[in-house]
mmCIF file of C-alpha atoms and ligand atoms in Angstrom:
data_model
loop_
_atom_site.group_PDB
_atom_site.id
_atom_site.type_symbol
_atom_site.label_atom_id
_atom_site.label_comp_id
_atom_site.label_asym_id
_atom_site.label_seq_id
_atom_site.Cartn_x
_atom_site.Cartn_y
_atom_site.Cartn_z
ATOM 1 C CA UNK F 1 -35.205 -110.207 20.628
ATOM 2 C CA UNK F 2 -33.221 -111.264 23.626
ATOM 3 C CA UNK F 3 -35.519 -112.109 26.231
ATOM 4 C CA UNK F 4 -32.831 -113.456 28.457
ATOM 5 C CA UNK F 5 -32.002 -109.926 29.351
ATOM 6 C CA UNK F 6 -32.792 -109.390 33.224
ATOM 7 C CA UNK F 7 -36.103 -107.225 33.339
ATOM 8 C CA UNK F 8 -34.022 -104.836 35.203
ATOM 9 C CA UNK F 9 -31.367 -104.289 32.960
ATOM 10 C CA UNK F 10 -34.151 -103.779 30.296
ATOM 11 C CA UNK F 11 -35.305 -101.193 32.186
ATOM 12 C CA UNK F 12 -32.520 -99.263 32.739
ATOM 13 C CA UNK F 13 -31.548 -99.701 28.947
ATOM 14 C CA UNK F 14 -35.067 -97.777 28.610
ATOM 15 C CA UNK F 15 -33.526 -95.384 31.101
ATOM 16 C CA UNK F 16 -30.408 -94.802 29.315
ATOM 17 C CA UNK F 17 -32.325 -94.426 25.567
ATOM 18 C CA UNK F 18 -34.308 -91.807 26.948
ATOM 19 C CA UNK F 19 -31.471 -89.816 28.662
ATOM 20 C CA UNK F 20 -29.261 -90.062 25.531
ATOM 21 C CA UNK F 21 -32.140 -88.921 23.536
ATOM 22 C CA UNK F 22 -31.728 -85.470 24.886
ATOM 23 C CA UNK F 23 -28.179 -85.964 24.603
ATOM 24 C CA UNK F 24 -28.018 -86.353 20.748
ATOM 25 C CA UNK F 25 -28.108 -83.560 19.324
ATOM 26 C CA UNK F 26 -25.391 -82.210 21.868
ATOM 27 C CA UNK F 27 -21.660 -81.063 20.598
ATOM 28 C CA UNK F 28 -19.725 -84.608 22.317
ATOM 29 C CA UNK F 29 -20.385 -87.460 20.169
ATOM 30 C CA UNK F 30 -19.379 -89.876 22.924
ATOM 31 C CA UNK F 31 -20.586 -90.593 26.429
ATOM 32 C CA UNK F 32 -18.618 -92.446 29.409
ATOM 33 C CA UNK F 33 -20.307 -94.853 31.366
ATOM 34 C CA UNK F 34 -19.281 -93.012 34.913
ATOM 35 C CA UNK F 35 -20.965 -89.708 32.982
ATOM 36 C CA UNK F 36 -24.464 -91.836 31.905
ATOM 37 C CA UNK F 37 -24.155 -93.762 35.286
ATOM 38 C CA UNK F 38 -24.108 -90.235 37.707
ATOM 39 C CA UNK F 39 -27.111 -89.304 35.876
ATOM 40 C CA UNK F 40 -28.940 -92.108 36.966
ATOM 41 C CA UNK F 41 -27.601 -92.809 40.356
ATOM 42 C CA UNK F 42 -25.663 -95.834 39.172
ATOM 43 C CA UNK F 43 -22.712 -97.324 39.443
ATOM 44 C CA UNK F 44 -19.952 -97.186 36.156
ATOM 45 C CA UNK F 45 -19.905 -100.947 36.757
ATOM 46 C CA UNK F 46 -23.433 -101.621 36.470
ATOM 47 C CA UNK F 47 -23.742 -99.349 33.383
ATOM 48 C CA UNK F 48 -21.269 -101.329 31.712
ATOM 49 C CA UNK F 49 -22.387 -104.555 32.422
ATOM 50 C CA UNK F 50 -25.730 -103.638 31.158
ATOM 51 C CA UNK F 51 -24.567 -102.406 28.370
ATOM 52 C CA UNK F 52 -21.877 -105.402 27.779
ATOM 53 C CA UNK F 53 -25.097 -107.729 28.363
ATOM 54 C CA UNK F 54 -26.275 -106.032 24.725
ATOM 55 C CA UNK F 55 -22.871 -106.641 23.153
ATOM 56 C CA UNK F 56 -21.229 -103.447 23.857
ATOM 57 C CA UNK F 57 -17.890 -102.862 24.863
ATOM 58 C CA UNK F 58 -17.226 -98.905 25.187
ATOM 59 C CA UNK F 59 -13.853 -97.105 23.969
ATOM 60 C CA UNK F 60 -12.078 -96.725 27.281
ATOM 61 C CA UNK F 61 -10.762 -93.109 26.170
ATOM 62 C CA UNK F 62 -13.931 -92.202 24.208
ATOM 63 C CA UNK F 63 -16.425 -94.141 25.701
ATOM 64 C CA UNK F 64 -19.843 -95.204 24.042
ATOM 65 C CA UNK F 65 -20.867 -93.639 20.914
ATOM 66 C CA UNK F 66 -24.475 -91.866 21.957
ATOM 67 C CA UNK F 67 -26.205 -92.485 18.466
ATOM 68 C CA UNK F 68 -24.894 -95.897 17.851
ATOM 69 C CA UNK F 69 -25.986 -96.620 21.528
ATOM 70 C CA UNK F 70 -29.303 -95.610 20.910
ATOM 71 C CA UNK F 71 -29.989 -97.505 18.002
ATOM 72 C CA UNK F 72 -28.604 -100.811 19.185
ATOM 73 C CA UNK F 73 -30.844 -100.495 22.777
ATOM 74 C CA UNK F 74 -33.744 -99.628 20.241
ATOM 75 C CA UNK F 75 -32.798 -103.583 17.988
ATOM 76 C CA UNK F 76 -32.074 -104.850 21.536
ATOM 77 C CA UNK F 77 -35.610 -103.478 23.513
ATOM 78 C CA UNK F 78 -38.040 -102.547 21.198
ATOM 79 C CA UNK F 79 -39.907 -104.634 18.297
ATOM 80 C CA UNK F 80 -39.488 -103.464 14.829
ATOM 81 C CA UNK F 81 -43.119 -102.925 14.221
ATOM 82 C CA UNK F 82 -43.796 -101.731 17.531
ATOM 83 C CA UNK F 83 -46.476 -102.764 20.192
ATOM 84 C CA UNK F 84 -50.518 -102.329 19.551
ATOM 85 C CA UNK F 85 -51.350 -101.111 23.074
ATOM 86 C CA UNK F 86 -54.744 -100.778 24.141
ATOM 87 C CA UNK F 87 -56.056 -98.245 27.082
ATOM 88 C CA UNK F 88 -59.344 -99.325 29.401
ATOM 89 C CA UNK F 89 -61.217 -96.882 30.905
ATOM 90 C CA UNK F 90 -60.644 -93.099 29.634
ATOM 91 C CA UNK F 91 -61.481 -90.846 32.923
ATOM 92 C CA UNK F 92 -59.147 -88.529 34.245
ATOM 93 C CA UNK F 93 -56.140 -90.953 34.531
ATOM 94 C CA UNK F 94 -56.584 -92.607 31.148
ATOM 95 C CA UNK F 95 -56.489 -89.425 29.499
ATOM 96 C CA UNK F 96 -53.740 -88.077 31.477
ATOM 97 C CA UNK F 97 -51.808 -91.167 30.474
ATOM 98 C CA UNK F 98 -52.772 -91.348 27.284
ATOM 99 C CA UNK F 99 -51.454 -87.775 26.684
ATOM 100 C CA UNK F 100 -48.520 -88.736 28.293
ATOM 101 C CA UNK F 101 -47.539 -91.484 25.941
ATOM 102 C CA UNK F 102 -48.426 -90.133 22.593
ATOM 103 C CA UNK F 103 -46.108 -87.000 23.570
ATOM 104 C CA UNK F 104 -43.204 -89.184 24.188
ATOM 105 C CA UNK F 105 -41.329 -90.564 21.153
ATOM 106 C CA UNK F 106 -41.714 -94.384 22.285
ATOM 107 C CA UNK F 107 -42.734 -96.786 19.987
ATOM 108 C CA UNK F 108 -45.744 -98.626 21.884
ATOM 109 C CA UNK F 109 -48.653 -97.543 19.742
ATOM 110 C CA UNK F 110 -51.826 -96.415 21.924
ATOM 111 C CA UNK F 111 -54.178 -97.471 19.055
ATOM 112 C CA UNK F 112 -57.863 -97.977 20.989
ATOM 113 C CA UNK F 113 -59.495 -96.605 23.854
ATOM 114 C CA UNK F 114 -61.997 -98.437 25.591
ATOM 115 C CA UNK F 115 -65.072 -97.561 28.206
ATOM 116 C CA UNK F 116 -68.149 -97.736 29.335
ATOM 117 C CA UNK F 117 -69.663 -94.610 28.947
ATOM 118 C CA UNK F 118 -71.373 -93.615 25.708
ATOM 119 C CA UNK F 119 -70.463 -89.826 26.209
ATOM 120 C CA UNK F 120 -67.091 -91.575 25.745
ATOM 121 C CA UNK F 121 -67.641 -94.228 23.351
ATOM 122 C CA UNK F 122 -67.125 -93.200 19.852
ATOM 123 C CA UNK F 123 -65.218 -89.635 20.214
ATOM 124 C CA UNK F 124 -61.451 -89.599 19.944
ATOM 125 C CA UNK F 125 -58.873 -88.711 22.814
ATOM 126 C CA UNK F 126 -55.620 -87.343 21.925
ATOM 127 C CA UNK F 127 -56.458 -88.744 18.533
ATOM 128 C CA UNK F 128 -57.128 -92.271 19.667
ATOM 129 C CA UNK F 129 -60.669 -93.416 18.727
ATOM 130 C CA UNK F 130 -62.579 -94.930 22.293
ATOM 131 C CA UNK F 131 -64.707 -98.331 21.659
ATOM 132 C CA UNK F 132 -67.588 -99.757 23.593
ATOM 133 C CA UNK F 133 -65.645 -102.129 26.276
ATOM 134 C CA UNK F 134 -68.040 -104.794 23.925
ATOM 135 C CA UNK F 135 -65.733 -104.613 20.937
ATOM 136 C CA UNK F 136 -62.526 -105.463 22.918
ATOM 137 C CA UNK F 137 -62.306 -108.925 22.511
ATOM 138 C CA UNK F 138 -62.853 -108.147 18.638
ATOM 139 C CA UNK F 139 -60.756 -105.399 18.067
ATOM 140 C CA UNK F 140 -58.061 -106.709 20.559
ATOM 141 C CA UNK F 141 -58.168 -110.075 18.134
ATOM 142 C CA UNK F 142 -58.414 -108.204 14.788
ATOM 143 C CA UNK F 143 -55.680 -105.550 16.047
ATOM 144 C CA UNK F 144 -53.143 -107.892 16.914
ATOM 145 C CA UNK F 145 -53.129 -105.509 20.785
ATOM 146 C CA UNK F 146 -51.035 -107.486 23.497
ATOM 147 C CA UNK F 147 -50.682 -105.233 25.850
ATOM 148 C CA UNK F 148 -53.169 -102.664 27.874
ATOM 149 C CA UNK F 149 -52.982 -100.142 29.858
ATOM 150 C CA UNK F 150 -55.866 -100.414 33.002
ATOM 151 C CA UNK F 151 -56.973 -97.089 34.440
ATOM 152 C CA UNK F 152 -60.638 -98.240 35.025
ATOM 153 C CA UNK F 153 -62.124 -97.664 39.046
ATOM 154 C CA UNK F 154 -61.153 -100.203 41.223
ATOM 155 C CA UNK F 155 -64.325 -101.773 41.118
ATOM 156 C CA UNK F 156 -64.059 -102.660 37.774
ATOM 157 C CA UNK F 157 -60.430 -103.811 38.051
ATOM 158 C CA UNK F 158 -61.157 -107.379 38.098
ATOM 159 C CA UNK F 159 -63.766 -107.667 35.565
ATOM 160 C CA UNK F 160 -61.839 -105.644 32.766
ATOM 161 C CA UNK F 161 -58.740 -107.308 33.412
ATOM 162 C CA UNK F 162 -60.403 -110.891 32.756
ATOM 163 C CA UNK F 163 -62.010 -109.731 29.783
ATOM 164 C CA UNK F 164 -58.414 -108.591 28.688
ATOM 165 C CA UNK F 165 -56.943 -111.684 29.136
ATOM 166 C CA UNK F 166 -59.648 -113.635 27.519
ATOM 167 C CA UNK F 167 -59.087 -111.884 24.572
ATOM 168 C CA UNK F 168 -55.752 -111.881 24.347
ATOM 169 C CA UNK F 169 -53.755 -109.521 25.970
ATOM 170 C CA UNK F 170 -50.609 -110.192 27.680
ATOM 171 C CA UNK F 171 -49.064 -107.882 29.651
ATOM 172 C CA UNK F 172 -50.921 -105.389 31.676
ATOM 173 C CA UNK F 173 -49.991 -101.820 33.139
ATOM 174 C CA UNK F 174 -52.020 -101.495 36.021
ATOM 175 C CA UNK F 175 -52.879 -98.427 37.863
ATOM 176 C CA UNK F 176 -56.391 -99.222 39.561
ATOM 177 C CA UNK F 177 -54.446 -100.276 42.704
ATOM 178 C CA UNK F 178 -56.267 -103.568 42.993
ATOM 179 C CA UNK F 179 -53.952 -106.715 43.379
ATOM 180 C CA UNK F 180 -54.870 -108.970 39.963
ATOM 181 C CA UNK F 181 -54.136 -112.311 40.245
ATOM 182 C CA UNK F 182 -53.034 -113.027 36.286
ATOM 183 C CA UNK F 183 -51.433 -116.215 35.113
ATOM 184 C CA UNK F 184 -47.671 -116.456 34.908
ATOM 185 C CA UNK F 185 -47.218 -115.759 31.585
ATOM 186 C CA UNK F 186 -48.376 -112.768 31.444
ATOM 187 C CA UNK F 187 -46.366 -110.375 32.108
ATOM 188 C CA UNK F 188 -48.443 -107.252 35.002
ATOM 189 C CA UNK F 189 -46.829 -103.797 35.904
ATOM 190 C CA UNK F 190 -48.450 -102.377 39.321
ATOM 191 C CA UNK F 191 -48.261 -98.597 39.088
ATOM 192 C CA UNK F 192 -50.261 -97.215 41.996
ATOM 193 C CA UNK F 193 -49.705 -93.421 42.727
ATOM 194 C CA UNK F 194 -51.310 -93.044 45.950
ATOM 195 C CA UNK F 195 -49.734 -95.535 48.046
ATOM 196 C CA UNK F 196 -46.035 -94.214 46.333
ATOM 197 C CA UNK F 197 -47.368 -91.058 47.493
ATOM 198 C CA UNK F 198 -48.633 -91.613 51.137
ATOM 199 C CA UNK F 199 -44.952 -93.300 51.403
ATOM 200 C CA UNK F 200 -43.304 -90.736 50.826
ATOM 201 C CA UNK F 201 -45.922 -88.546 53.393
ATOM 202 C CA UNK F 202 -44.940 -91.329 56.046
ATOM 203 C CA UNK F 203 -41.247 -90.725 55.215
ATOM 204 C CA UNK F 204 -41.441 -86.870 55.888
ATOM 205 C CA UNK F 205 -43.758 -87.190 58.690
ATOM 206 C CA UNK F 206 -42.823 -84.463 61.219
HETATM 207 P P1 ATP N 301 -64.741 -89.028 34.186
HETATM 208 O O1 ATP N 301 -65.313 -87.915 35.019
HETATM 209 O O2 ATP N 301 -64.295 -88.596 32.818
HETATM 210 O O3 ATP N 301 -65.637 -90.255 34.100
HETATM 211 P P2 ATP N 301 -63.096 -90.156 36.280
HETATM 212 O O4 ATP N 301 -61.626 -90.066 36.396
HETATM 213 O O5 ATP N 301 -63.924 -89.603 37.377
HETATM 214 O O6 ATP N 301 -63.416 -89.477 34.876
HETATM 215 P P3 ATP N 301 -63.463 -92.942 36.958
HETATM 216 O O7 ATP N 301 -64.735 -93.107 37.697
HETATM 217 O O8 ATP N 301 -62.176 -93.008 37.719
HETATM 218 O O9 ATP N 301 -63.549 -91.644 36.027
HETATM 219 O O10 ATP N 301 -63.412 -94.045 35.846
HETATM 220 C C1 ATP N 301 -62.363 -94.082 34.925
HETATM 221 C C2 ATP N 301 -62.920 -94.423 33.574
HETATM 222 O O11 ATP N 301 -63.243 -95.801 33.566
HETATM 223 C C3 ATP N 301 -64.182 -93.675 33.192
HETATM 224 O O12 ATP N 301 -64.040 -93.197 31.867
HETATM 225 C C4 ATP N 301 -65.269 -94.727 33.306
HETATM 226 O O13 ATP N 301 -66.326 -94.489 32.390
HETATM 227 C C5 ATP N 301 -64.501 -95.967 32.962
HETATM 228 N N1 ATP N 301 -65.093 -97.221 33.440
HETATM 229 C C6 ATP N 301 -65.797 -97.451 34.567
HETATM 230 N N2 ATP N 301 -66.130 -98.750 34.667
HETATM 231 C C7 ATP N 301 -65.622 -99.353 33.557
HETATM 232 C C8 ATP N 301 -65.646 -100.684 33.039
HETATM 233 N N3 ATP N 301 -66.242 -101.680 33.695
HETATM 234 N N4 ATP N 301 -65.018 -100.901 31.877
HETATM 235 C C9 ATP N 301 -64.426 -99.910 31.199
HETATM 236 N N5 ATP N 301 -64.375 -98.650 31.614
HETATM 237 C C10 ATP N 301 -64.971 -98.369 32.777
#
């Protein structure tokens, strides 16, 4: 794993996987970088060097083969074995993201669900089993789960992610909205709808 990549570049690799994946089973075999980079509102350049960051050099006449491209940003950004995610707190959002995820063909595995409430606890969603928030710091242990998903209420932002962390988990997508204050190495996503949202009603204000 090269973790010397730039976060950004690894997420436009991400990007790029995903776009190519619907590009696959397509008649060209080969895809420029000035073709991949229009999708995305990129630059050729910036393509390329992302790509040449990964050890790729395209054919200037044919350009990048789409399969082998896909498989080498799969060795370069994803772990063999793939990720044991866990999601915390299974309302409306959690579901919604938890559908979300197991539709897509990514290779983070939503294996546990956890919550508070016992209508909740011990029923499956979108064929993920939900836990008592108790049996985190077990499961999250026994599981080998490093990184969770948060889509508890605000109110219970702080307290879940704390528990997280004391049991282990180190990265955290977080879409309660509250600001966690998380030690450096772990690695936090913000993801809060709303204020993206009300930005873009300021933006188009009349
Ligand atoms: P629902 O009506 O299904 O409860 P909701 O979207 O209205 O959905 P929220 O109040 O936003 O639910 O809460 C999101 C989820 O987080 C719920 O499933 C709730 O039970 C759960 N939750 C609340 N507090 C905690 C907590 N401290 N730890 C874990 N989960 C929690």
């Amino acid at each position: 794993m090269n973790k010397k990549l730039p976060p950004r570049t690894v997420e436009r690799l991400s990007k790029y996987r995903r776009l190519l994946d619907r590009y696959k089973e397509s008649e060209e075999a080969h895809i420029h970088s000035h073709k991949l980079a229009a999708m995305l509102n990129l630059t050729p350049e910036q393509v390329r060097r992302d790509l040449m960051l990964i050890g790729l050099n395209g054919n200037h006449r044919k350009g990048y083969n789409i399969k082998a491209l896909i498989g080498l940003i799969g060795n370069t950004i994803d772990r063999r074995e793939g990720h044991n995610v866990a999601i915390v707190g299974i309302g409306n959002l959690g579901r919604a993201v938890l559908g979300f995820i197991k539709k897509s063909n990514t290779k983070m595995n939503v294996i546990a669900a956890f919550d508070i409430d016992k209508n909740k606890i011990n029923t499956q969603i979108a064929g993920v089993p939900c836990y008592d928030l108790e049996k985190a710091q077990h499961l999250i242990n026994e599981e080998k789960i490093r990184i969770a998903i948060l889509t508890v209420p605000p109110e219970a932002a702080v307290y879940t992610a704390n528990l997280l962390l004391r049991a282990g988990i180190r990265g955290i997508l977080n879409f309660t909205s509250v600001h966690l204050d998380v030690p450096q190495d772990i690695y936090l996503k913000d993801y809060d709808i709303i204020t993206s949202l009300e930005a873009i009603g300021f933006f188009l204000m009349d």
